[in-house]
PDB file of C-alpha atoms (C1' of nucleotides) in Angstrom:
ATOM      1  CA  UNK A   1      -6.304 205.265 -40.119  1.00 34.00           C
ATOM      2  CA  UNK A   2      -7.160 201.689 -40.433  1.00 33.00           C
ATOM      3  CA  UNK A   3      -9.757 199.656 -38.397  1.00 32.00           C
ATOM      4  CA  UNK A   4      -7.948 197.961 -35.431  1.00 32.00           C
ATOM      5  CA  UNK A   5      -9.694 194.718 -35.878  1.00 32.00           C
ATOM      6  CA  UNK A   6      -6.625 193.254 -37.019  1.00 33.00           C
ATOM      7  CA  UNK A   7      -4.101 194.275 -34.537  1.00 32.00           C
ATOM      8  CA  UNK A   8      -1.771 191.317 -34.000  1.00 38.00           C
ATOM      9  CA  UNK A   9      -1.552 191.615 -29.764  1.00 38.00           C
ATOM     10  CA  UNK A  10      -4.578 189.602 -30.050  1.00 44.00           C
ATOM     11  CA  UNK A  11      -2.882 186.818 -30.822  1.00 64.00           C
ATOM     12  CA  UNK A  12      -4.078 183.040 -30.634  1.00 80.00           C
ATOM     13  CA  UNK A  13      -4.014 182.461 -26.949  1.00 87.00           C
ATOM     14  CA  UNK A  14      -3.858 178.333 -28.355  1.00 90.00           C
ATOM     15  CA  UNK A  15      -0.136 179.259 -28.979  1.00 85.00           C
ATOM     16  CA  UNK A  16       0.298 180.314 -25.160  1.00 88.00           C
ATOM     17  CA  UNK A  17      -1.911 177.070 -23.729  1.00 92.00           C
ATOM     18  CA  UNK A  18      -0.078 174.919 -25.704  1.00 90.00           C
ATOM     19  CA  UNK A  19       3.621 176.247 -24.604  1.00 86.00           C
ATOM     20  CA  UNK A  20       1.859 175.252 -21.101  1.00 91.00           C
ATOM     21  CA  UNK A  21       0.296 172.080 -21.963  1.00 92.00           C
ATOM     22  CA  UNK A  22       2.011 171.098 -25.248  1.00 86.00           C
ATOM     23  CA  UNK A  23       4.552 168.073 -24.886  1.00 82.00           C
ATOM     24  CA  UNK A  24       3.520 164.755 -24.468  1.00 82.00           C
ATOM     25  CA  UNK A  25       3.038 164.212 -20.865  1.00 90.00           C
ATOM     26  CA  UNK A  26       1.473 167.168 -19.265  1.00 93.00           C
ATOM     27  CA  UNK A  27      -2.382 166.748 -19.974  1.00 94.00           C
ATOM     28  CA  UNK A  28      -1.924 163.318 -19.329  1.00 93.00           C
ATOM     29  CA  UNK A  29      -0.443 163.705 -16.097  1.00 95.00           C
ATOM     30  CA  UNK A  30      -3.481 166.537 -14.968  1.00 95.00           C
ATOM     31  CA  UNK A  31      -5.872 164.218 -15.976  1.00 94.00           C
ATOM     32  CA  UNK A  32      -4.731 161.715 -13.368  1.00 94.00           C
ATOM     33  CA  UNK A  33      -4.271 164.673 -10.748  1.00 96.00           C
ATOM     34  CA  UNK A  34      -8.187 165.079 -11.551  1.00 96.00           C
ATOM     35  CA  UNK A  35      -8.852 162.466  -9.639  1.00 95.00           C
ATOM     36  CA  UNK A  36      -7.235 163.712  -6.356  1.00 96.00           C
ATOM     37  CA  UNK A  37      -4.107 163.999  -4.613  1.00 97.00           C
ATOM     38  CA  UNK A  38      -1.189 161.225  -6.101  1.00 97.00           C
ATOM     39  CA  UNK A  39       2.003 160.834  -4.874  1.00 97.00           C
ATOM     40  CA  UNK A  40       5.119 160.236  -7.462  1.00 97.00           C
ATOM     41  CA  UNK A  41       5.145 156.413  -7.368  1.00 96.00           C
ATOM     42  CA  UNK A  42       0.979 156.385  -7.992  1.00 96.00           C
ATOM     43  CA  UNK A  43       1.727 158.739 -10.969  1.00 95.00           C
ATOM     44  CA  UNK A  44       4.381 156.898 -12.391  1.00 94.00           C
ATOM     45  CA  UNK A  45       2.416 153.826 -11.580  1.00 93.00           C
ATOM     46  CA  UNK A  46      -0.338 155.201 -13.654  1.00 92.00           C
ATOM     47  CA  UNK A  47       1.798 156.410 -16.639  1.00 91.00           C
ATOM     48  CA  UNK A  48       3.545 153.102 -16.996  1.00 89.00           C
ATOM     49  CA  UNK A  49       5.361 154.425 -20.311  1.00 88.00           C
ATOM     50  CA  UNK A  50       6.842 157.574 -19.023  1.00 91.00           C
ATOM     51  CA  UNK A  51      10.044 157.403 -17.631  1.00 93.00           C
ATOM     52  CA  UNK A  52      10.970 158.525 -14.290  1.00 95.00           C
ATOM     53  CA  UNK A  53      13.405 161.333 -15.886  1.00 95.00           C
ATOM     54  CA  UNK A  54      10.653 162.504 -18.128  1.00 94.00           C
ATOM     55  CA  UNK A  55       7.894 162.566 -14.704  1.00 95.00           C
ATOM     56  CA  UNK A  56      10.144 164.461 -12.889  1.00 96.00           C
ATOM     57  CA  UNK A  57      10.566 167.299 -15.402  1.00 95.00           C
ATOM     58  CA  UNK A  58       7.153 167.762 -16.285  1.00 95.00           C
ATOM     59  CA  UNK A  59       6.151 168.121 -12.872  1.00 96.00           C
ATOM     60  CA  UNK A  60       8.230 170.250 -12.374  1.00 95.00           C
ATOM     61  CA  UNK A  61       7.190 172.452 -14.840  1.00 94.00           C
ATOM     62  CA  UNK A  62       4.028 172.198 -14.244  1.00 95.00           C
ATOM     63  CA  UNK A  63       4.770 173.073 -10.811  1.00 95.00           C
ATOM     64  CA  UNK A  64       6.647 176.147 -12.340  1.00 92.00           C
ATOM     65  CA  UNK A  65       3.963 177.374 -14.067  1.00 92.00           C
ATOM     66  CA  UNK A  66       1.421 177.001 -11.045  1.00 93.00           C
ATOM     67  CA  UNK A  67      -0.389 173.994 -12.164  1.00 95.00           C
ATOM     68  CA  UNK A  68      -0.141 171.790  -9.327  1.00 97.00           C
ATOM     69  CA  UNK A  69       1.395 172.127  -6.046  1.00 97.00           C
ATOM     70  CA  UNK A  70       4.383 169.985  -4.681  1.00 97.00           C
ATOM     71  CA  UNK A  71       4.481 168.729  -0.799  1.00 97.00           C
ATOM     72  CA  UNK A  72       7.127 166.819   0.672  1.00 96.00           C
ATOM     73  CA  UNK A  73       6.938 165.147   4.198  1.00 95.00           C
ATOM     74  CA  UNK A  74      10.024 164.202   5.053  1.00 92.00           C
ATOM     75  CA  UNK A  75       9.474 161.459   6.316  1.00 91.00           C
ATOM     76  CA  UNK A  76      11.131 157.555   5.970  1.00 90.00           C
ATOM     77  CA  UNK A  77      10.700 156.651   3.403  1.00 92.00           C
ATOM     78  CA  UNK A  78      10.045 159.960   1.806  1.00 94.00           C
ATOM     79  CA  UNK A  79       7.115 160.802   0.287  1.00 96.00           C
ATOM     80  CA  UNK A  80       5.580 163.518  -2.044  1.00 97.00           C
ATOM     81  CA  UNK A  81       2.294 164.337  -3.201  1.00 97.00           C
ATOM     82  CA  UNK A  82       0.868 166.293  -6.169  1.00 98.00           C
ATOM     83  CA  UNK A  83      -1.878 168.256  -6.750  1.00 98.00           C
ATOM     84  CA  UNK A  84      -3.469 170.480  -8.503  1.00 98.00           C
ATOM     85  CA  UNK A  85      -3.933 174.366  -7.603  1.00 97.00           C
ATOM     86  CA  UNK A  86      -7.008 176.420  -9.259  1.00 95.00           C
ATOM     87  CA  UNK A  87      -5.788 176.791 -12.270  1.00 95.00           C
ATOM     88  CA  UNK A  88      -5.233 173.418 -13.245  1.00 96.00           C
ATOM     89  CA  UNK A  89      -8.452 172.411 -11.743  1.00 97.00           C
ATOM     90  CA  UNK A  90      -9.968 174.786 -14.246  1.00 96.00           C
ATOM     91  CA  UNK A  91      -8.540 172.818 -16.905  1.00 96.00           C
ATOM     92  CA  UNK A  92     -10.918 169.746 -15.974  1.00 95.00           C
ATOM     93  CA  UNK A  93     -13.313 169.943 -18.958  1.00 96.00           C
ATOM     94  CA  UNK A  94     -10.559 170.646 -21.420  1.00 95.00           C
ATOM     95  CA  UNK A  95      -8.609 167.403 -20.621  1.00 94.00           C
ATOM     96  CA  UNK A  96     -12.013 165.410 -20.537  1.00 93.00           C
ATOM     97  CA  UNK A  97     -13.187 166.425 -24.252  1.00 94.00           C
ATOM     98  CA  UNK A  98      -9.888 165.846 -25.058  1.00 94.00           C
ATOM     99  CA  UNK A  99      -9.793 162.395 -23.669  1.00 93.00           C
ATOM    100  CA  UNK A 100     -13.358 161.995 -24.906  1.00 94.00           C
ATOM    101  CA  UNK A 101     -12.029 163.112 -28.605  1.00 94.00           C
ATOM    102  CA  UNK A 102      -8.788 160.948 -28.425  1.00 93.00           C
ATOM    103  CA  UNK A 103     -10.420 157.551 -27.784  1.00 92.00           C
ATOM    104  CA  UNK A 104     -12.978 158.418 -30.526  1.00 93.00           C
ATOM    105  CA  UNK A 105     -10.513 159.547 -32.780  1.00 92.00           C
ATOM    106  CA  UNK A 106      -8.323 156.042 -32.467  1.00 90.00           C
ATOM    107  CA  UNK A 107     -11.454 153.934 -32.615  1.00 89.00           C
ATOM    108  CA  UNK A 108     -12.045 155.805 -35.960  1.00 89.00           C
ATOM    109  CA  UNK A 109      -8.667 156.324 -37.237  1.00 80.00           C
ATOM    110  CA  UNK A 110      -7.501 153.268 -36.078  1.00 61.00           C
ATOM    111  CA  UNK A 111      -4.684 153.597 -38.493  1.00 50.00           C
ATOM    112  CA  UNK A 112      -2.848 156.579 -36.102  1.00 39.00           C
ATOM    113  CA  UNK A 113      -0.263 155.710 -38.418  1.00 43.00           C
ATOM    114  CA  UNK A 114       0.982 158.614 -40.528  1.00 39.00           C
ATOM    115  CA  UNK A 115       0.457 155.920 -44.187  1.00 41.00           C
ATOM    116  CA  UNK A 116      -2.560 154.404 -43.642  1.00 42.00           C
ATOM    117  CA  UNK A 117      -4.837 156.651 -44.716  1.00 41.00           C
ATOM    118  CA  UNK A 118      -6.243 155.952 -48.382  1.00 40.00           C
ATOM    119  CA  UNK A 119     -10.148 156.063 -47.428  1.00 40.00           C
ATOM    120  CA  UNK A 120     -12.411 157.121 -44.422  1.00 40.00           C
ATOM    121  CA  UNK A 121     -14.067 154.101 -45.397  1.00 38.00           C
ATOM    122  CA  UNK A 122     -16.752 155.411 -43.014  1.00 37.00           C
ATOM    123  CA  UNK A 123     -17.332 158.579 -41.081  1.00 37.00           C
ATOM    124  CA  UNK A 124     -20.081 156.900 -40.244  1.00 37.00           C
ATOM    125  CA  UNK A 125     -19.320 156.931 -36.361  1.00 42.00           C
ATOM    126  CA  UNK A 126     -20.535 160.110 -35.675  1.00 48.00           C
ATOM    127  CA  UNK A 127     -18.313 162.717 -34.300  1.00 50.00           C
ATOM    128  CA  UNK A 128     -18.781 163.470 -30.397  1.00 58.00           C
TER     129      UNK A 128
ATOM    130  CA  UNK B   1       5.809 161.490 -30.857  1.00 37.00           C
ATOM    131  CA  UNK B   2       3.403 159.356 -32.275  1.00 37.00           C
ATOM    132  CA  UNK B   3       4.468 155.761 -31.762  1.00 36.00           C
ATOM    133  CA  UNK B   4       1.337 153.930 -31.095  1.00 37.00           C
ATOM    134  CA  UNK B   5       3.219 150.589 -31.451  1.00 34.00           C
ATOM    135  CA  UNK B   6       2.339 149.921 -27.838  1.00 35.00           C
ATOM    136  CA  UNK B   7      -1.652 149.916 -27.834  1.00 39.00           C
ATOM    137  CA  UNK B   8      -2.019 149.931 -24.262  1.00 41.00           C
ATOM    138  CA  UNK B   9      -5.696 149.258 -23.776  1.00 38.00           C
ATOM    139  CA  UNK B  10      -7.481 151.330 -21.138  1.00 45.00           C
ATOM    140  CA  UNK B  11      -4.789 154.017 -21.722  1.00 65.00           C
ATOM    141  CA  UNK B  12      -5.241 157.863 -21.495  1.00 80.00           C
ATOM    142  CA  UNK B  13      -6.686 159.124 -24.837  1.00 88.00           C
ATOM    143  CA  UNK B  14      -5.093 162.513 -23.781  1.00 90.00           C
ATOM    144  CA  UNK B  15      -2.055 161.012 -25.322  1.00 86.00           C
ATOM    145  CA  UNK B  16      -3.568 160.095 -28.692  1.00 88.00           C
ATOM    146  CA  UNK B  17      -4.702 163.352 -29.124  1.00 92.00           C
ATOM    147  CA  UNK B  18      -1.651 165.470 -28.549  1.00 90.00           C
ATOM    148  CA  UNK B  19       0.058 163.039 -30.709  1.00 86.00           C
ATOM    149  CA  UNK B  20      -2.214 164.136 -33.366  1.00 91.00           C
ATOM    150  CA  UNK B  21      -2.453 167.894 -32.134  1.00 92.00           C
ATOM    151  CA  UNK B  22      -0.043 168.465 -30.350  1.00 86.00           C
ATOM    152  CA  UNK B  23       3.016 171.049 -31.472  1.00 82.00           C
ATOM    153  CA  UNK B  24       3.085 174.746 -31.800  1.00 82.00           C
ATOM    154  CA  UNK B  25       0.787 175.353 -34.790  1.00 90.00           C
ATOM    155  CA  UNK B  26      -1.820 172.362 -35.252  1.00 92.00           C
ATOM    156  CA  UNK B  27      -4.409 173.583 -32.790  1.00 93.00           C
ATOM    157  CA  UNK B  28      -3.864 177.440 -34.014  1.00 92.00           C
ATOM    158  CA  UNK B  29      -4.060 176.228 -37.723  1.00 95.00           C
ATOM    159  CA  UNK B  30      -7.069 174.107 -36.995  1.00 95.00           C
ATOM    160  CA  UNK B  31      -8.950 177.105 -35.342  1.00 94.00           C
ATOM    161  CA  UNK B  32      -8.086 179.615 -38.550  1.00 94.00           C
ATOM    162  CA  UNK B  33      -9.769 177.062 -40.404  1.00 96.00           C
ATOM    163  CA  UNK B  34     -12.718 176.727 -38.437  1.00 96.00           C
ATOM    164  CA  UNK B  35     -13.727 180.298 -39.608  1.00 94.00           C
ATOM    165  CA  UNK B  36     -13.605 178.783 -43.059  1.00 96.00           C
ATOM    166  CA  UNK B  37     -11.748 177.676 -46.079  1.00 97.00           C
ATOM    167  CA  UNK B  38      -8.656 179.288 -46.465  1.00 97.00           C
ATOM    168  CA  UNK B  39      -5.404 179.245 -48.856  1.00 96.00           C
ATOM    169  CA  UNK B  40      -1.904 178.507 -48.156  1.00 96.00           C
ATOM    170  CA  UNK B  41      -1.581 182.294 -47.901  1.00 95.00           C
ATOM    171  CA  UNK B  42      -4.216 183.883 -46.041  1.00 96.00           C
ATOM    172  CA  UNK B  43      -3.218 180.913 -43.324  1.00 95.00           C
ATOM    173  CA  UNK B  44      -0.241 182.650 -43.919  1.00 94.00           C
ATOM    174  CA  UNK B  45      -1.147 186.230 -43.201  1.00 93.00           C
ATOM    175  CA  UNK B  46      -3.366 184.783 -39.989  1.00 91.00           C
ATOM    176  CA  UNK B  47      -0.203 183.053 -38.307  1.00 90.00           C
ATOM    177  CA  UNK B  48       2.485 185.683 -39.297  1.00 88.00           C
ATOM    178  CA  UNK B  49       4.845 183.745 -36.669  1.00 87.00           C
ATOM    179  CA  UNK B  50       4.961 180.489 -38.514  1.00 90.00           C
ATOM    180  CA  UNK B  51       7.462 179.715 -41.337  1.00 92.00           C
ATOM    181  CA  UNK B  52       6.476 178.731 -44.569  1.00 94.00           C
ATOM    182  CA  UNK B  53       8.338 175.422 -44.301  1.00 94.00           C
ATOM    183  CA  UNK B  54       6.461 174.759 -40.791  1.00 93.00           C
ATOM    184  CA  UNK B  55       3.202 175.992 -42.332  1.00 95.00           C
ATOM    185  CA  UNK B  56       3.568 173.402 -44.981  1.00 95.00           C
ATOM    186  CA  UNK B  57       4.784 170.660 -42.857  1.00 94.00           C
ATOM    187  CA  UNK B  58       2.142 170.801 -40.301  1.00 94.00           C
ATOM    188  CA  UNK B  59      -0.459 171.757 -43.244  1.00 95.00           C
ATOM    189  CA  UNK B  60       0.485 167.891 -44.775  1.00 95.00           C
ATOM    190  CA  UNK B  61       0.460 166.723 -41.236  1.00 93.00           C
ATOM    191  CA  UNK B  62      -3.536 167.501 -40.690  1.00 94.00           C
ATOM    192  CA  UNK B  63      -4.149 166.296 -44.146  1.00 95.00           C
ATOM    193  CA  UNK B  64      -2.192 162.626 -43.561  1.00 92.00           C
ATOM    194  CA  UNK B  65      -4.064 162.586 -39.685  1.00 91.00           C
ATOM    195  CA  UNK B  66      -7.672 163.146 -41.635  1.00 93.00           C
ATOM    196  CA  UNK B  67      -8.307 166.488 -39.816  1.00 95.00           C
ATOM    197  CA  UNK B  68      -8.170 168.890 -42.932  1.00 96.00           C
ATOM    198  CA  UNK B  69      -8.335 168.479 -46.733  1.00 97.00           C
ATOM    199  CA  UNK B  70      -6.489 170.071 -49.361  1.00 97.00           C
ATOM    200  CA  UNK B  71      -7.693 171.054 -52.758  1.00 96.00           C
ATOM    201  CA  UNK B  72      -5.039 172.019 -55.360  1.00 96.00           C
ATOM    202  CA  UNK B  73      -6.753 174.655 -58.404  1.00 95.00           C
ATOM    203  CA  UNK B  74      -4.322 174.076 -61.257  1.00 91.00           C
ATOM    204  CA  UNK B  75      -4.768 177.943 -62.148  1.00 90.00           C
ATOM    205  CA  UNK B  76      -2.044 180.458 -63.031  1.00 89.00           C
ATOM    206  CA  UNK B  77      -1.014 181.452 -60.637  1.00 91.00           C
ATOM    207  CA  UNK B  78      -1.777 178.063 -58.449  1.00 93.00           C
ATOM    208  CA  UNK B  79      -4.522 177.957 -55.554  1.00 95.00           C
ATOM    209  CA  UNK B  80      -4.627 175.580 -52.878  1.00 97.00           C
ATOM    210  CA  UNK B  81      -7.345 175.772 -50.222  1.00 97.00           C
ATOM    211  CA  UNK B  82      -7.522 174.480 -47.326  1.00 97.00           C
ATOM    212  CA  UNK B  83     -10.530 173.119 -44.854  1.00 97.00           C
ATOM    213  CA  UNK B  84     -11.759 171.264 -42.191  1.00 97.00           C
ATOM    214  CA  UNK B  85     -12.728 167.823 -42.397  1.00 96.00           C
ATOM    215  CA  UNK B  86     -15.899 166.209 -40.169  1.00 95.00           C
ATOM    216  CA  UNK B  87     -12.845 165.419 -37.455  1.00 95.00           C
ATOM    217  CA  UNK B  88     -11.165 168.455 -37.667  1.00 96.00           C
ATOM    218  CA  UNK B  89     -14.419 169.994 -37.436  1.00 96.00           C
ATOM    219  CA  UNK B  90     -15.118 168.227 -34.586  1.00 96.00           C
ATOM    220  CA  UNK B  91     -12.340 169.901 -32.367  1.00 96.00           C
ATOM    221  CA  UNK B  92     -14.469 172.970 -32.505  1.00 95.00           C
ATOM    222  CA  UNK B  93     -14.974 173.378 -29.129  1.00 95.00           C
ATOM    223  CA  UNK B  94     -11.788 172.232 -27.642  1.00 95.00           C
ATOM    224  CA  UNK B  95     -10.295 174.875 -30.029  1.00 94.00           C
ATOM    225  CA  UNK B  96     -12.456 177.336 -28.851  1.00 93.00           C
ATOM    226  CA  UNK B  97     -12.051 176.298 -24.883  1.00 94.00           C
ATOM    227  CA  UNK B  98      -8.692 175.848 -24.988  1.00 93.00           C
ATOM    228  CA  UNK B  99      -7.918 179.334 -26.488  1.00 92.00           C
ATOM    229  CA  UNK B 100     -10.127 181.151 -23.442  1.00 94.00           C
ATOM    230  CA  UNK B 101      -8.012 179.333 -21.222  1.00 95.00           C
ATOM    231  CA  UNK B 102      -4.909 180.269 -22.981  1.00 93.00           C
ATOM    232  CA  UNK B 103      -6.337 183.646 -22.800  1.00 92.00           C
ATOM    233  CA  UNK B 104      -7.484 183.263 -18.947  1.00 93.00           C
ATOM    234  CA  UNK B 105      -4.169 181.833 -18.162  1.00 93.00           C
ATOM    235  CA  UNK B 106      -1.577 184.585 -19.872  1.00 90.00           C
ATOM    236  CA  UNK B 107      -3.823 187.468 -18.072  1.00 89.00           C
ATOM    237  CA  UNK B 108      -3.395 186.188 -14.659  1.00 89.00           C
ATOM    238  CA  UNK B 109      -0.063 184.903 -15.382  1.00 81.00           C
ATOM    239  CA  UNK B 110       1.198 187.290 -16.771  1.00 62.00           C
ATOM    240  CA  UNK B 111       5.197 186.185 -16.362  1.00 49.00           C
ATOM    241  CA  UNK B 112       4.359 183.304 -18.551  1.00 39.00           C
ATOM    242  CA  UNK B 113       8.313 182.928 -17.757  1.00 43.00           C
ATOM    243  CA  UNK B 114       9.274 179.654 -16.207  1.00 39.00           C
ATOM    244  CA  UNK B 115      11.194 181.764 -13.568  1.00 41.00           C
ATOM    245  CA  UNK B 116       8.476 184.141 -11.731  1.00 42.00           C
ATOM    246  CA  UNK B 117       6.246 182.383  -9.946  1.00 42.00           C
ATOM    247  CA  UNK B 118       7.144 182.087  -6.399  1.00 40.00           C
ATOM    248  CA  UNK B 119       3.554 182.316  -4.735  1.00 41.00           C
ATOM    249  CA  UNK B 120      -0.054 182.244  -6.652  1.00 40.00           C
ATOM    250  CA  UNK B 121      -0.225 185.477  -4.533  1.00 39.00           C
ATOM    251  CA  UNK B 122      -3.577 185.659  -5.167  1.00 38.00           C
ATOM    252  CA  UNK B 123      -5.787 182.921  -6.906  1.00 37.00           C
ATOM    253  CA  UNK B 124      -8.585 185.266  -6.185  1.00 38.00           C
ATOM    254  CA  UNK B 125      -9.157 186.243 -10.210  1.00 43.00           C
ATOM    255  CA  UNK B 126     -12.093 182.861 -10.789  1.00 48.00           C
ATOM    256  CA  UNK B 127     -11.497 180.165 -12.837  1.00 50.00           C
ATOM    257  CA  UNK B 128     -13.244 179.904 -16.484  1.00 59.00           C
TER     258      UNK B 128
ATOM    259  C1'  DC C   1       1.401 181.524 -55.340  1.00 76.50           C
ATOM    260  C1'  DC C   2       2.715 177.674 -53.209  1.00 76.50           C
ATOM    261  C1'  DG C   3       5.583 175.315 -52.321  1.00 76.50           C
ATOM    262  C1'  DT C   4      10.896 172.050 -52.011  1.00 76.50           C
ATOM    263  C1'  DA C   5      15.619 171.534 -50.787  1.00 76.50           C
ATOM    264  C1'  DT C   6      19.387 172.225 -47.618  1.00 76.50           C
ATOM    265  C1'  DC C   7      21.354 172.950 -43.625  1.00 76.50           C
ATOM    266  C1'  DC C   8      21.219 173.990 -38.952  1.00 76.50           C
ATOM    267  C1'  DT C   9      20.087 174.646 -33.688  1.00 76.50           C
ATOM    268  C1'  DA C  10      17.524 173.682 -29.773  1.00 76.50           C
ATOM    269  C1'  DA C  11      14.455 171.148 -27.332  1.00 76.50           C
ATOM    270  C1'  DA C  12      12.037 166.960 -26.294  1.00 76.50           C
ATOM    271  C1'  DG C  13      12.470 162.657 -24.918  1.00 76.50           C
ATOM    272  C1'  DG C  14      14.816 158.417 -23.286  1.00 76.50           C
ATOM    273  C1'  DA C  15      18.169 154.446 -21.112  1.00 76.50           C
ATOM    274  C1'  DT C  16      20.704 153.540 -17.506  1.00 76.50           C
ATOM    275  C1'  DA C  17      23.070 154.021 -13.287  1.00 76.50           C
ATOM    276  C1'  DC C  18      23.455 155.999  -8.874  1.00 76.50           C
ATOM    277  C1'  DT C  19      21.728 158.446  -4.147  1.00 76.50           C
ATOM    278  C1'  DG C  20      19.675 160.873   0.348  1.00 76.50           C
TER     279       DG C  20
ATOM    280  C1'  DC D   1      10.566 156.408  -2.245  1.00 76.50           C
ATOM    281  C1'  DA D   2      11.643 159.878  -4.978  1.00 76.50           C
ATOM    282  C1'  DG D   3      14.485 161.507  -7.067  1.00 76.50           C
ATOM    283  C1'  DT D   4      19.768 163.194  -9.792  1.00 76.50           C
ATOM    284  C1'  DA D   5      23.385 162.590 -13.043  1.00 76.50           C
ATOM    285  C1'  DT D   6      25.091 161.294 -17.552  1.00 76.50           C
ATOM    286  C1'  DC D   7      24.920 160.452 -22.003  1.00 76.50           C
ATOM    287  C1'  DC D   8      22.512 159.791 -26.119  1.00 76.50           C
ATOM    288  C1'  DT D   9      18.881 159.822 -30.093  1.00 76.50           C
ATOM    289  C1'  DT D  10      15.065 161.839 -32.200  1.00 76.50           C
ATOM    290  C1'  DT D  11      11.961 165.676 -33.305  1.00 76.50           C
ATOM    291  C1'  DA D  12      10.532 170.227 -33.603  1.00 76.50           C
ATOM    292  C1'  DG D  13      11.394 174.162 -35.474  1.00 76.50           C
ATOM    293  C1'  DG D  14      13.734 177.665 -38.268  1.00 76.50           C
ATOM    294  C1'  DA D  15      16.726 180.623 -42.022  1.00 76.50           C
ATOM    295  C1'  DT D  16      17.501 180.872 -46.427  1.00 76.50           C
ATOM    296  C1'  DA D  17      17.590 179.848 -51.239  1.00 76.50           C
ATOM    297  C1'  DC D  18      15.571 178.026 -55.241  1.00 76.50           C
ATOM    298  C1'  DG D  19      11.638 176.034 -58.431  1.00 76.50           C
ATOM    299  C1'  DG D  20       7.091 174.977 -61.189  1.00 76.50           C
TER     300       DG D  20
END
DNA sequence: CCGTATCCTAAAGGATACTG
DNA sequence: CAGTATCCTTTAGGATACGG
């Protein structure tokens, strides 16, 4: 019989965090919820590119997969506020490194273009 | 994804970086690699999920966004290997975090299935 | 061995208008 | 205020076949 150091079930458990987080909204919208409770208009108010279509959905489905909690008061005008349970409180340091690596990675790269690229020119900056 | 015609200033970096890392594979390639250099089929043979076609794609996709290099041996039969550069390299530990908490995450929930998840029932396993 | 070339489906993402 | 409802475009992702 083989060794069972390369049984498959032990898959890359990036694959699974990034069904959860992948898309282009999701960490971004945690990160903000990092900073306390917001309410739909501060989010969307802080994420001045997403639409409201888009912030809907994603909170939603981040409220599906027990990332943040939803509360209504109905109330007039309505209002609803978002936060975040346990488990996306426990995804604090991720989204700061990643933060952390983004901004270095466009002061660097400054080019995020997908043609710019001929030289480093200088990796000089020091990674983080 | 990746637009950054609109340079917002104080923006959330979170959104550079998935544009960079985000999809299914680029995180889970990037963390193969961080074991070592590896050829187009040993990455292969590590990510049995992925397609060729997708494999190559997001392969030329690191290369063009500076995070991994790729040396072509004009042998018979060909070899081209594959490693990290200084900012792929960098990602080492948000690789390495992010797969705990993918890990964390699928073991307490379990239903990763946008459908079962009706109360945390019990937060009570610790956060990472 | 390491890819391209086609062709295709599904999902992500978005613009705009309307509503309790 | 905090959403839905439509309709639409763009990517992501994949199956399969062929090529240097």
């Amino acid at each position: 019989m083989r060794d069972s150091s390369q049984e498959t079930p032990e898959y890359c458990a990036i694959e699974t965090a990034m069904e959860v987080l992948g898309g282009r909204w999701k960490l971004a919208i945690l990160k903000q919820l990092l900073t306390g409770t917001l309410r739909f208009s501060e989010l969307k108010r802080a994420l001045p590119r997403i639409t409201q279509r888009m912030l809907t959905r994603q909170l939603r489905e981040l409220e599906a997969d027990g990332l943040i909690t939803r509360t209504v008061y109905r109330e007039v005008p309505p209002r609803v506020e978002y936060a975040l349970t346990e488990a996306g409180r426990s995804l604090d340091a991720i989204a700061d490194q990643l933060d952390t690596w983004g901004r270095w990675y466009r002061d660097t790269y400054r080019a995020a273009d997908r043609s710019a690229q001929e030289q480093p020119t200088a990796t000089a900056v020091g990674t983080p």
